[in-house]
PDB file of C-alpha atoms in Angstrom:
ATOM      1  CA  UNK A 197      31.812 -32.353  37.651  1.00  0.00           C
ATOM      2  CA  UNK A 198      33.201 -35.727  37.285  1.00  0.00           C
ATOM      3  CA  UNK A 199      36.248 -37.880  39.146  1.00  0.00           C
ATOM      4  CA  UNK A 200      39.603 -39.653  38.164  1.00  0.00           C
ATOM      5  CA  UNK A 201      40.088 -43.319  38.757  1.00  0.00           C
ATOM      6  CA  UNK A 202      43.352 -44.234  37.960  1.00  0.00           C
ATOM      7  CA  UNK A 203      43.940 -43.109  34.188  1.00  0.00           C
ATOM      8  CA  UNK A 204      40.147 -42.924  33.479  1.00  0.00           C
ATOM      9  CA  UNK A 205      37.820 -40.044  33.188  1.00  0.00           C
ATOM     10  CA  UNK A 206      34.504 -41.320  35.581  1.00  0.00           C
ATOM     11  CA  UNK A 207      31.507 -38.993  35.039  1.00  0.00           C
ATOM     12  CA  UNK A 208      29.243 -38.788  37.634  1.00  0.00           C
ATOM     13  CA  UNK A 209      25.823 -39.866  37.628  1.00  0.00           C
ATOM     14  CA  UNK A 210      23.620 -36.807  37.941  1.00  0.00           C
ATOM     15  CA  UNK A 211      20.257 -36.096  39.518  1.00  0.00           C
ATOM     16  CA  UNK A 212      17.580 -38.218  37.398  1.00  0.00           C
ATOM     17  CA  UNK A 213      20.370 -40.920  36.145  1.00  0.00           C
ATOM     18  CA  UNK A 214      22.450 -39.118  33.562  1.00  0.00           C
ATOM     19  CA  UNK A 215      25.562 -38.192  33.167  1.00  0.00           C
ATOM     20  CA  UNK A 216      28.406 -35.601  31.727  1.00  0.00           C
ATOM     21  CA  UNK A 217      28.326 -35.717  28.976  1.00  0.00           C
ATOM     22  CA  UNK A 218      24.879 -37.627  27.830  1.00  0.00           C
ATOM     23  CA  UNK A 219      25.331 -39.975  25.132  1.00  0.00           C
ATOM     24  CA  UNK A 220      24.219 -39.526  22.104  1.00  0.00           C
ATOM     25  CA  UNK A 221      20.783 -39.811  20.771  1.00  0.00           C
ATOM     26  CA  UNK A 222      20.757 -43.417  18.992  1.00  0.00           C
ATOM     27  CA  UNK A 223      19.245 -43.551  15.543  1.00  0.00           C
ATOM     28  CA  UNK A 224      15.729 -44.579  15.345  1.00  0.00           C
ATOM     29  CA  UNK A 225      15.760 -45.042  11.452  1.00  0.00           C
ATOM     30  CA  UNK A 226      15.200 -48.960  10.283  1.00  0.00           C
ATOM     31  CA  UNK A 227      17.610 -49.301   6.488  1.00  0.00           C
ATOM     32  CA  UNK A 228      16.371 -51.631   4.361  1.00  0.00           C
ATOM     33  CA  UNK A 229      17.317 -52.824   1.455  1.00  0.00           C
ATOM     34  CA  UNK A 230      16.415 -50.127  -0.697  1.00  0.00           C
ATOM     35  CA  UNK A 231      15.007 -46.435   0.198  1.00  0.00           C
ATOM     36  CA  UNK A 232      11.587 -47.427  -0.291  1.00  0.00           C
ATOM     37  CA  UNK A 233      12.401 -50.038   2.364  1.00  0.00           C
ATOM     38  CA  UNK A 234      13.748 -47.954   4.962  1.00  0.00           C
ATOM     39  CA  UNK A 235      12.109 -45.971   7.667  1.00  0.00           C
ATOM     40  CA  UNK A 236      13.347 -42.898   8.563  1.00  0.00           C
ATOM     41  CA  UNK A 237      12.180 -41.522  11.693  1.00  0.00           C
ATOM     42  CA  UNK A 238      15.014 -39.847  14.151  1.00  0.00           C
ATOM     43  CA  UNK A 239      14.375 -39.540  17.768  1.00  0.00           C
ATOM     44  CA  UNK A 240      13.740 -36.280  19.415  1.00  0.00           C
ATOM     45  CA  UNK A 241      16.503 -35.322  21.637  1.00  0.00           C
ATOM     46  CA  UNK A 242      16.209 -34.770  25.158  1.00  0.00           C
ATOM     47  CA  UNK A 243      15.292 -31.556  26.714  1.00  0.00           C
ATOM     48  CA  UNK A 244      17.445 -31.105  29.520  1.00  0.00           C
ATOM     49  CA  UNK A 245      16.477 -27.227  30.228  1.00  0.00           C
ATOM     50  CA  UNK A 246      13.455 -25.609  31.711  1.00  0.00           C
ATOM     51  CA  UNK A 247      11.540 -23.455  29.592  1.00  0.00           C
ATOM     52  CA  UNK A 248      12.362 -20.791  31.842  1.00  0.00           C
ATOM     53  CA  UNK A 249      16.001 -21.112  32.183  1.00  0.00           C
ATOM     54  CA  UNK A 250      17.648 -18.018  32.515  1.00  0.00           C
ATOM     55  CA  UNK A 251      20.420 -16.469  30.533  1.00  0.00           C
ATOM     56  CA  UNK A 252      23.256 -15.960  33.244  1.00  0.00           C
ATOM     57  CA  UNK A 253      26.508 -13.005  32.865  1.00  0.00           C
ATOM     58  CA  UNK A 254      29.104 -12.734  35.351  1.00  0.00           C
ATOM     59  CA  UNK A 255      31.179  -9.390  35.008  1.00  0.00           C
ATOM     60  CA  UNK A 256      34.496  -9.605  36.552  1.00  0.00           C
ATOM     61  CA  UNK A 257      36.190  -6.430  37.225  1.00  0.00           C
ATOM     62  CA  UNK A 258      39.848  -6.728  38.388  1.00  0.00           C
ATOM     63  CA  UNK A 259      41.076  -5.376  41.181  1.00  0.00           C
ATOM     64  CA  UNK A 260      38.066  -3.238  42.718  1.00  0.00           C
ATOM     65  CA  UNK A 261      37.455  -3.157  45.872  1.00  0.00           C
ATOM     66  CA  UNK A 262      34.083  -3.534  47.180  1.00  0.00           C
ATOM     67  CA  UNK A 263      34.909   0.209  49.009  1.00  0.00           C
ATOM     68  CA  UNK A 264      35.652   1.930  44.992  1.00  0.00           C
ATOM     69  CA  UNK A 265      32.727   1.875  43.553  1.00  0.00           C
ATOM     70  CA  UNK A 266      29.460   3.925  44.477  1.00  0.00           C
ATOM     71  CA  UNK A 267      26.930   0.869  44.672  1.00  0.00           C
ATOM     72  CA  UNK A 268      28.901   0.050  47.698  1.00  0.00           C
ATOM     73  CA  UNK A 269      29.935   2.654  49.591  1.00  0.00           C
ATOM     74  CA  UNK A 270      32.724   3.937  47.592  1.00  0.00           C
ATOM     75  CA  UNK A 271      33.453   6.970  45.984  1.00  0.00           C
ATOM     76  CA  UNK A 272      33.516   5.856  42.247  1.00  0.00           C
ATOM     77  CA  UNK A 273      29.916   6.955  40.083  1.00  0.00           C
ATOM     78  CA  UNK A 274      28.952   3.573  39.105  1.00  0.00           C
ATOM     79  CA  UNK A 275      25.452   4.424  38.020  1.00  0.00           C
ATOM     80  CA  UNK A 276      24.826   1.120  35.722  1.00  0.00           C
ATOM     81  CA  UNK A 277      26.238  -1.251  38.676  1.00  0.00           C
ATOM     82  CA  UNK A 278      23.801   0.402  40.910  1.00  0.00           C
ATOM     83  CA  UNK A 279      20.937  -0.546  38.222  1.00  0.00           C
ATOM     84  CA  UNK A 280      21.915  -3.841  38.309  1.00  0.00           C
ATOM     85  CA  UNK A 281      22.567  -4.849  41.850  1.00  0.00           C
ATOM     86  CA  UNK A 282      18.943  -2.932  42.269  1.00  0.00           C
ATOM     87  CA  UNK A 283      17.367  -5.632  39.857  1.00  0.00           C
ATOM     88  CA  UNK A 284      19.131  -8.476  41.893  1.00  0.00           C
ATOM     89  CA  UNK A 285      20.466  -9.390  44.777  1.00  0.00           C
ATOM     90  CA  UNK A 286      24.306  -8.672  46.392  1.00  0.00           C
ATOM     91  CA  UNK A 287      26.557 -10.212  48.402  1.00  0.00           C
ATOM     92  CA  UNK A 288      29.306  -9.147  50.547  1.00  0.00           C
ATOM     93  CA  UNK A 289      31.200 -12.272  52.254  1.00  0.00           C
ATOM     94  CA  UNK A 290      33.568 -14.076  50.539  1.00  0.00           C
ATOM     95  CA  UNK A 291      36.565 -16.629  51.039  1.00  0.00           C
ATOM     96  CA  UNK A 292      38.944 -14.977  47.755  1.00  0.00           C
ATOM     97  CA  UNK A 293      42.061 -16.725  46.914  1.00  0.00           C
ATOM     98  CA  UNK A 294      43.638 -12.780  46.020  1.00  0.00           C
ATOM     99  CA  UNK A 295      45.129 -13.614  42.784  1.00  0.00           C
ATOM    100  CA  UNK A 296      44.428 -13.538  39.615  1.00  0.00           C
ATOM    101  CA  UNK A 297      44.518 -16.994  37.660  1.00  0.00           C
ATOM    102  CA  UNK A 298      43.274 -18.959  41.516  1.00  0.00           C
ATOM    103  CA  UNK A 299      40.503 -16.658  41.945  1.00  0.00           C
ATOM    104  CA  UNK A 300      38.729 -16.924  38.360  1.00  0.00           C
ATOM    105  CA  UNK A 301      40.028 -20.948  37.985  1.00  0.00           C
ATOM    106  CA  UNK A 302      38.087 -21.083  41.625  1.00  0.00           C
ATOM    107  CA  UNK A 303      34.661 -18.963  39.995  1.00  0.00           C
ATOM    108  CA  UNK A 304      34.937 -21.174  37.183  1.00  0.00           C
ATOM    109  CA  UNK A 305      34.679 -24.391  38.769  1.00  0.00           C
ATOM    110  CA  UNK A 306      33.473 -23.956  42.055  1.00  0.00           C
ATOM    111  CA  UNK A 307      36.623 -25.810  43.503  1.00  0.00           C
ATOM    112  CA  UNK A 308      39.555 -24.966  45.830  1.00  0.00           C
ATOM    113  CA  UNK A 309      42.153 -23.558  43.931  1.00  0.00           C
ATOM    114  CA  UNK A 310      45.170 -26.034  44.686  1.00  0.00           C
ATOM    115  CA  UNK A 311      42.393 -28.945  43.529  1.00  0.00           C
ATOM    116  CA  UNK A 312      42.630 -27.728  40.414  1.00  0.00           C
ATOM    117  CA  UNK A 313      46.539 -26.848  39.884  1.00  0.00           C
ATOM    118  CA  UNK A 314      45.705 -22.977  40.176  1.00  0.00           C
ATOM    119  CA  UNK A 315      47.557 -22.179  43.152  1.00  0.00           C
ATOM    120  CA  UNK A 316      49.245 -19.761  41.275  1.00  0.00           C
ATOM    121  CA  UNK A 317      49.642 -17.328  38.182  1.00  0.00           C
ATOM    122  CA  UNK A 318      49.530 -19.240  35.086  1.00  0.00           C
ATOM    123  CA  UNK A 319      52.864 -17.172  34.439  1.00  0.00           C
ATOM    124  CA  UNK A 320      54.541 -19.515  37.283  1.00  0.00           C
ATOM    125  CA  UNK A 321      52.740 -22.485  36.877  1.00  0.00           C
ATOM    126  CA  UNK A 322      55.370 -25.546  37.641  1.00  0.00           C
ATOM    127  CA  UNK A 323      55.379 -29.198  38.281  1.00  0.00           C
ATOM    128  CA  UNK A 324      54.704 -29.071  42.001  1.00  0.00           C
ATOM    129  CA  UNK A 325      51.045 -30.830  42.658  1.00  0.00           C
ATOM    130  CA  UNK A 326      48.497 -27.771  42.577  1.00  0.00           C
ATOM    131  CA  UNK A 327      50.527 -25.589  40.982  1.00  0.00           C
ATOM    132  CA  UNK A 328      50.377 -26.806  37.443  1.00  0.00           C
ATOM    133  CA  UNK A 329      48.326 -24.178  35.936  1.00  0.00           C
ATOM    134  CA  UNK A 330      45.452 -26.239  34.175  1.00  0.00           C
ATOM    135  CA  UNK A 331      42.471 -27.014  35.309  1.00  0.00           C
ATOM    136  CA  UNK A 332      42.195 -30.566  35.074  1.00  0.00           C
ATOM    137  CA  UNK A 333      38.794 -32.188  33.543  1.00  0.00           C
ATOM    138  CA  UNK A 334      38.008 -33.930  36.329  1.00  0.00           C
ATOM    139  CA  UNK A 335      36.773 -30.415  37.505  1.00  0.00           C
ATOM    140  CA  UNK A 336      34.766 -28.529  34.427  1.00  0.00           C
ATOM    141  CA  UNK A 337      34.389 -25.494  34.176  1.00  0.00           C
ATOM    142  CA  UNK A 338      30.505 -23.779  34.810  1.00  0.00           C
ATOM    143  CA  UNK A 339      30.871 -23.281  31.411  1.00  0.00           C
ATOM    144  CA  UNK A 340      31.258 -26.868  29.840  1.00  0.00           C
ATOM    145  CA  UNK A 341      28.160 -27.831  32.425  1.00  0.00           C
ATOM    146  CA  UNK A 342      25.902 -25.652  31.121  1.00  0.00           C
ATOM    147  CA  UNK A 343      26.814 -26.361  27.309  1.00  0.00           C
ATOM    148  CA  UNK A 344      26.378 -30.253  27.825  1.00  0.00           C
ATOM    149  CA  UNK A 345      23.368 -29.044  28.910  1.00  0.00           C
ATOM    150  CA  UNK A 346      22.239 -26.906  26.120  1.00  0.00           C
ATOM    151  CA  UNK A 347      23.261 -23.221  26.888  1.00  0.00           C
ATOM    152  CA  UNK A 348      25.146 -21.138  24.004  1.00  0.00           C
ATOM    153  CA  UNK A 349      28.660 -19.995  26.112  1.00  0.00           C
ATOM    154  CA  UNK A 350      31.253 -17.044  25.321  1.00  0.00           C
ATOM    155  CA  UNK A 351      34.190 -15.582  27.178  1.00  0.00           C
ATOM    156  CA  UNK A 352      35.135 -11.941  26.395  1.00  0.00           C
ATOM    157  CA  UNK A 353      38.324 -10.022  27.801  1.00  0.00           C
ATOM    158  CA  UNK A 354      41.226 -11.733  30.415  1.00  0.00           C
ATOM    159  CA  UNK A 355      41.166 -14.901  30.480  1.00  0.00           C
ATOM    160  CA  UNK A 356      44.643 -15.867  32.476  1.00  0.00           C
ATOM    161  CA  UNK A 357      44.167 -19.331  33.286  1.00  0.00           C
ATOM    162  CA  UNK A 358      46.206 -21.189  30.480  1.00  0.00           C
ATOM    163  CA  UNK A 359      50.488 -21.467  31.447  1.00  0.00           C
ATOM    164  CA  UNK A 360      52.121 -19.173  29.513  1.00  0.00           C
ATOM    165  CA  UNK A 361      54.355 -21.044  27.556  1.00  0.00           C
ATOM    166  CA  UNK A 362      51.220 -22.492  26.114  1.00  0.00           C
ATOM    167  CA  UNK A 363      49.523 -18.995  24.905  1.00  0.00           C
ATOM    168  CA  UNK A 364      51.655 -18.742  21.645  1.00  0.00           C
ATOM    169  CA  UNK A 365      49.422 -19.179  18.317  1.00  0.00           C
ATOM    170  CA  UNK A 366      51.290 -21.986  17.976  1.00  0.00           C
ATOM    171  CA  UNK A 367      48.959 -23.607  20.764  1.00  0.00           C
ATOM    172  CA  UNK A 368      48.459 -26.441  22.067  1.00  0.00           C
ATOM    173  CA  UNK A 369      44.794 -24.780  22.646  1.00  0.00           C
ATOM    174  CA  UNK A 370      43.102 -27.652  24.970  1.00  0.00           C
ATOM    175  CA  UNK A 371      43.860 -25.337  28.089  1.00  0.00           C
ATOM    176  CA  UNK A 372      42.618 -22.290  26.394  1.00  0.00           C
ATOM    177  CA  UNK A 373      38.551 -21.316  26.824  1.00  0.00           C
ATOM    178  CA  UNK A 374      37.402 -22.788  23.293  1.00  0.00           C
ATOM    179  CA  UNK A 375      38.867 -25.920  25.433  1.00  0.00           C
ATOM    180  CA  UNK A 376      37.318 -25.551  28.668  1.00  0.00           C
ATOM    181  CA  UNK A 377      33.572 -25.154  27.421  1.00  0.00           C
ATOM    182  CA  UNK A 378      33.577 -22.000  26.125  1.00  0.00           C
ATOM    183  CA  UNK A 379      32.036 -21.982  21.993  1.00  0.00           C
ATOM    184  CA  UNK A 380      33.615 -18.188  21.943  1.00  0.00           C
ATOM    185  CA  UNK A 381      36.280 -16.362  23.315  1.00  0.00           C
ATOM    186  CA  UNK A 382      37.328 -12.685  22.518  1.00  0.00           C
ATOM    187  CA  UNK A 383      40.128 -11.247  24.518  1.00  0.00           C
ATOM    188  CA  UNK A 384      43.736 -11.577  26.057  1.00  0.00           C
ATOM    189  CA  UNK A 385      44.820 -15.101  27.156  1.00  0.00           C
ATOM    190  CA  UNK A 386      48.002 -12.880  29.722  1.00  0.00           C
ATOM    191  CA  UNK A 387      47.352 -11.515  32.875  1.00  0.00           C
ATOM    192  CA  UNK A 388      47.462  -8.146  31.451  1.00  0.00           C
ATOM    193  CA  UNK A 389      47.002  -6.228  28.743  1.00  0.00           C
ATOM    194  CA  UNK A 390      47.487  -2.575  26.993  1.00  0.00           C
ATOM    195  CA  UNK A 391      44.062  -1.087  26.879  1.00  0.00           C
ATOM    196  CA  UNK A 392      44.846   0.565  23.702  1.00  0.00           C
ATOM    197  CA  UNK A 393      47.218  -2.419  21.999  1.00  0.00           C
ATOM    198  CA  UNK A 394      46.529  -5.602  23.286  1.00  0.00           C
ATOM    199  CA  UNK A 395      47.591  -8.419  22.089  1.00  0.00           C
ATOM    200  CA  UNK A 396      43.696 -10.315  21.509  1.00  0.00           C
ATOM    201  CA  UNK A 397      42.654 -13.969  20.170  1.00  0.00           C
ATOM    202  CA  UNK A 398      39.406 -14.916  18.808  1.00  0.00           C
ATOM    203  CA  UNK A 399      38.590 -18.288  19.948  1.00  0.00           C
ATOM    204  CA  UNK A 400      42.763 -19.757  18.857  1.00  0.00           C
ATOM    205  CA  UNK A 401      43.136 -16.869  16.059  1.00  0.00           C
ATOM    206  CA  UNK A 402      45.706 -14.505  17.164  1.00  0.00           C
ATOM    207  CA  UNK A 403      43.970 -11.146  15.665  1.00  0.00           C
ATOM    208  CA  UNK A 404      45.421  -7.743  15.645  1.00  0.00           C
ATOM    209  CA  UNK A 405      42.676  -4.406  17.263  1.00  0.00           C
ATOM    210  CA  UNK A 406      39.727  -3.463  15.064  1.00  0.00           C
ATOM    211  CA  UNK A 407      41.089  -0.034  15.187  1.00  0.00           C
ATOM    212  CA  UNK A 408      44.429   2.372  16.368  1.00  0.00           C
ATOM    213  CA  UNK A 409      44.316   4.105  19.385  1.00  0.00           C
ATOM    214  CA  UNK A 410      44.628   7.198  17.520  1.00  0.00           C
ATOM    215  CA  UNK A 411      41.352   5.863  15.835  1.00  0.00           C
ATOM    216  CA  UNK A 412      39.766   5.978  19.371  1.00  0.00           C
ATOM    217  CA  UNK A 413      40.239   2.503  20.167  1.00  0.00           C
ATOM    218  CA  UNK A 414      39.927   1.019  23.893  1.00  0.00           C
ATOM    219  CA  UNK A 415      40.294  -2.222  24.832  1.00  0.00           C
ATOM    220  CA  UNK A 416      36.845  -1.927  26.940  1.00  0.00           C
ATOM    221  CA  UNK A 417      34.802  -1.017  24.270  1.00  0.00           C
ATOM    222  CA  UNK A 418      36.153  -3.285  21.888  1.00  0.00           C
ATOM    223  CA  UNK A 419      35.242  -6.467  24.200  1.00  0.00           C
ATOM    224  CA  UNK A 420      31.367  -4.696  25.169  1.00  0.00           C
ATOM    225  CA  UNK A 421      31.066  -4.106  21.646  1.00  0.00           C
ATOM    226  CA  UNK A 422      32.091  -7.810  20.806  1.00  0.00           C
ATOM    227  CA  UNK A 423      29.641  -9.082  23.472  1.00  0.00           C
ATOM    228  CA  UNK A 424      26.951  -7.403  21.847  1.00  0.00           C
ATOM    229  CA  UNK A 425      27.790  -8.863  18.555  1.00  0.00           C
ATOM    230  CA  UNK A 426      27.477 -11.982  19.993  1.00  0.00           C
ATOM    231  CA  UNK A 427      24.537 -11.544  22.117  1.00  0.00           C
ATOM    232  CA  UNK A 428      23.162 -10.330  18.487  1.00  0.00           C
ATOM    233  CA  UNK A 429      23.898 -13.428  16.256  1.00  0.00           C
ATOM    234  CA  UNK A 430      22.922 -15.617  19.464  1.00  0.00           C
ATOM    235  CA  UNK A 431      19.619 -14.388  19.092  1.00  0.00           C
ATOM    236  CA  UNK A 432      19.641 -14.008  15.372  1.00  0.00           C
ATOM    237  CA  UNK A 433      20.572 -17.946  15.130  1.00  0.00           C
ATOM    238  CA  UNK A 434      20.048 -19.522  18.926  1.00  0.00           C
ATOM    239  CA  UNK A 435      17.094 -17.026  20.039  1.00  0.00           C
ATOM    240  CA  UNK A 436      15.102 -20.706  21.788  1.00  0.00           C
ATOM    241  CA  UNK A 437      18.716 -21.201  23.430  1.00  0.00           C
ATOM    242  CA  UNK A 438      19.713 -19.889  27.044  1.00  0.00           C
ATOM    243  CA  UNK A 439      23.444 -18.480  27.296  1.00  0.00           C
ATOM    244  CA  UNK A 440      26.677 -17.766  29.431  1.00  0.00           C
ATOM    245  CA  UNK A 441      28.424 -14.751  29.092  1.00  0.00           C
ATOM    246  CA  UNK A 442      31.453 -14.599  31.093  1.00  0.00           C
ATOM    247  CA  UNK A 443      32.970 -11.106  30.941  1.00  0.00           C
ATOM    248  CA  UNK A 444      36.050  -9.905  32.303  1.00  0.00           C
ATOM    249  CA  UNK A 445      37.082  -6.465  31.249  1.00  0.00           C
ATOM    250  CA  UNK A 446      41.139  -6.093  31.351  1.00  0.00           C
ATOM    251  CA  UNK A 447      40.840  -2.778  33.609  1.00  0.00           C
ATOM    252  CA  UNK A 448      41.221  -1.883  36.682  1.00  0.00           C
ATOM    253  CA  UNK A 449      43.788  -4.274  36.523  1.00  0.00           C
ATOM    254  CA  UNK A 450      46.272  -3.158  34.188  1.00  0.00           C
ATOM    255  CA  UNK A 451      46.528  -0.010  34.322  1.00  0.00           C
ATOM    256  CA  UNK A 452      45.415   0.770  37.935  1.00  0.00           C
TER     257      UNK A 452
END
């Protein structure tokens, strides 16, 4: 988190003196005149995670009720969701903003929604104070927290918090989640989407569905089966690296 004096970006001094983001490591190397004069010896950088850090996924499901599906109470099978909450802990009081773009803007920063210009649909976002539609960055996202910090972060599925007329590929792509702390994104940047055509970016690449839906193509899949990619090449390159998975699947939403 961090504050706005005036014109100027103030980051906040955290617990143990630092602050978002650190600086960078300083070089500890000595030139000389010549190589065989120099020292070369680069400081270690910081660890700023425990060694037990865990990896953290939030899966947001639009639209669903906590009286649809089976884990609680509703009529829905949800056998998987009832593994999980099992393995965890669930809770069932919330203050909700009951909209799309306030609601994950709010989950994303931990802020009311008006604080940071999300008190509405990015497809209405305006002039009027709290209503513009981006979050600011004197309010980061969980997301850009956890990578100054050293986590690997992705974002998979509806994303919905950047104004529309900036979600062309003609950008500009600050507002988008490559911008807001997120080294991946895979999904719909609208508040909706077909499930069998959608209309999906990779990080700022507009790119056109794997496959037809007469090939068997869903947009559900597609985005679980683009997690796991991930979650693979994280581990194949960033295994000694905790990360964030924010997934939002584009049903129940659209279509109900």
């Amino acid at each position: 988190m961090s504050d706005v004096q005036g014109d100027q970006l103030v980051a906040p001094v955290l617990p143990g003196g630092g602050v978002l983001p650190f600086a960078p490591v300083p070089s500890g190397s000595i030139a000389g005149r010549t190589l065989q004069e120099s020292t070369y010896s680069p400081r270690p950088v910081p660890k700023r995670l425990h060694d037990d850090s865990p990896n953290i996924v939030i899966v947001l499901i639009d639209d669903a009720g906590p009286g649809l599906p089976s884990t609680f109470g509703g009529e829905v099978t949800t056998s998987t969701l009832d593994r999980i909450c099992a393995e965890g802990v669930s809770y069932n009081r919330f203050h909700t903003t009951a909209m799309c773009s306030p609601t994950r803007a709010s989950l994303l920063t931990g802020r009311n929604h008006h604080e940071i210009g999300n008190g509405q649909i990015a497809e209405l976002a305006n002039d009027w104070d709290g209503y513009a539609g981006k979050i600011p960055r004197s309010s980061a996202t969980v997301a850009e927290v956890l990578k100054q910090y050293g986590y690997a972060t992705s974002a998979f599925g509806k994303w919905h918090n950047t104004p529309a007329e900036e979600t062309t590929a003609a950008g500009p792509f600050e507002n988008w989640p490559t911008g807001l702390g997120f080294e991946y994104f895979y999904g719909f940047l609208a508040g909706e989407a077909s499930q069998y055509e959608p209309n999906l970016v990779r990080n700022t690449t507009v790119v056109p569905p794997p496959r037809t839906p007469e090939e068997g193509y869903h947009l559900s899949e597609d985005l679980a089966d683009d997690a796991i990619s991930w979650l693979r090449r994280h581990k194949a390159f960033n295994a000694d690296k905790p990360f964030f998975m924010y997934w939002a699947s584009g049903c129940l939403h659209g279509p109900h």
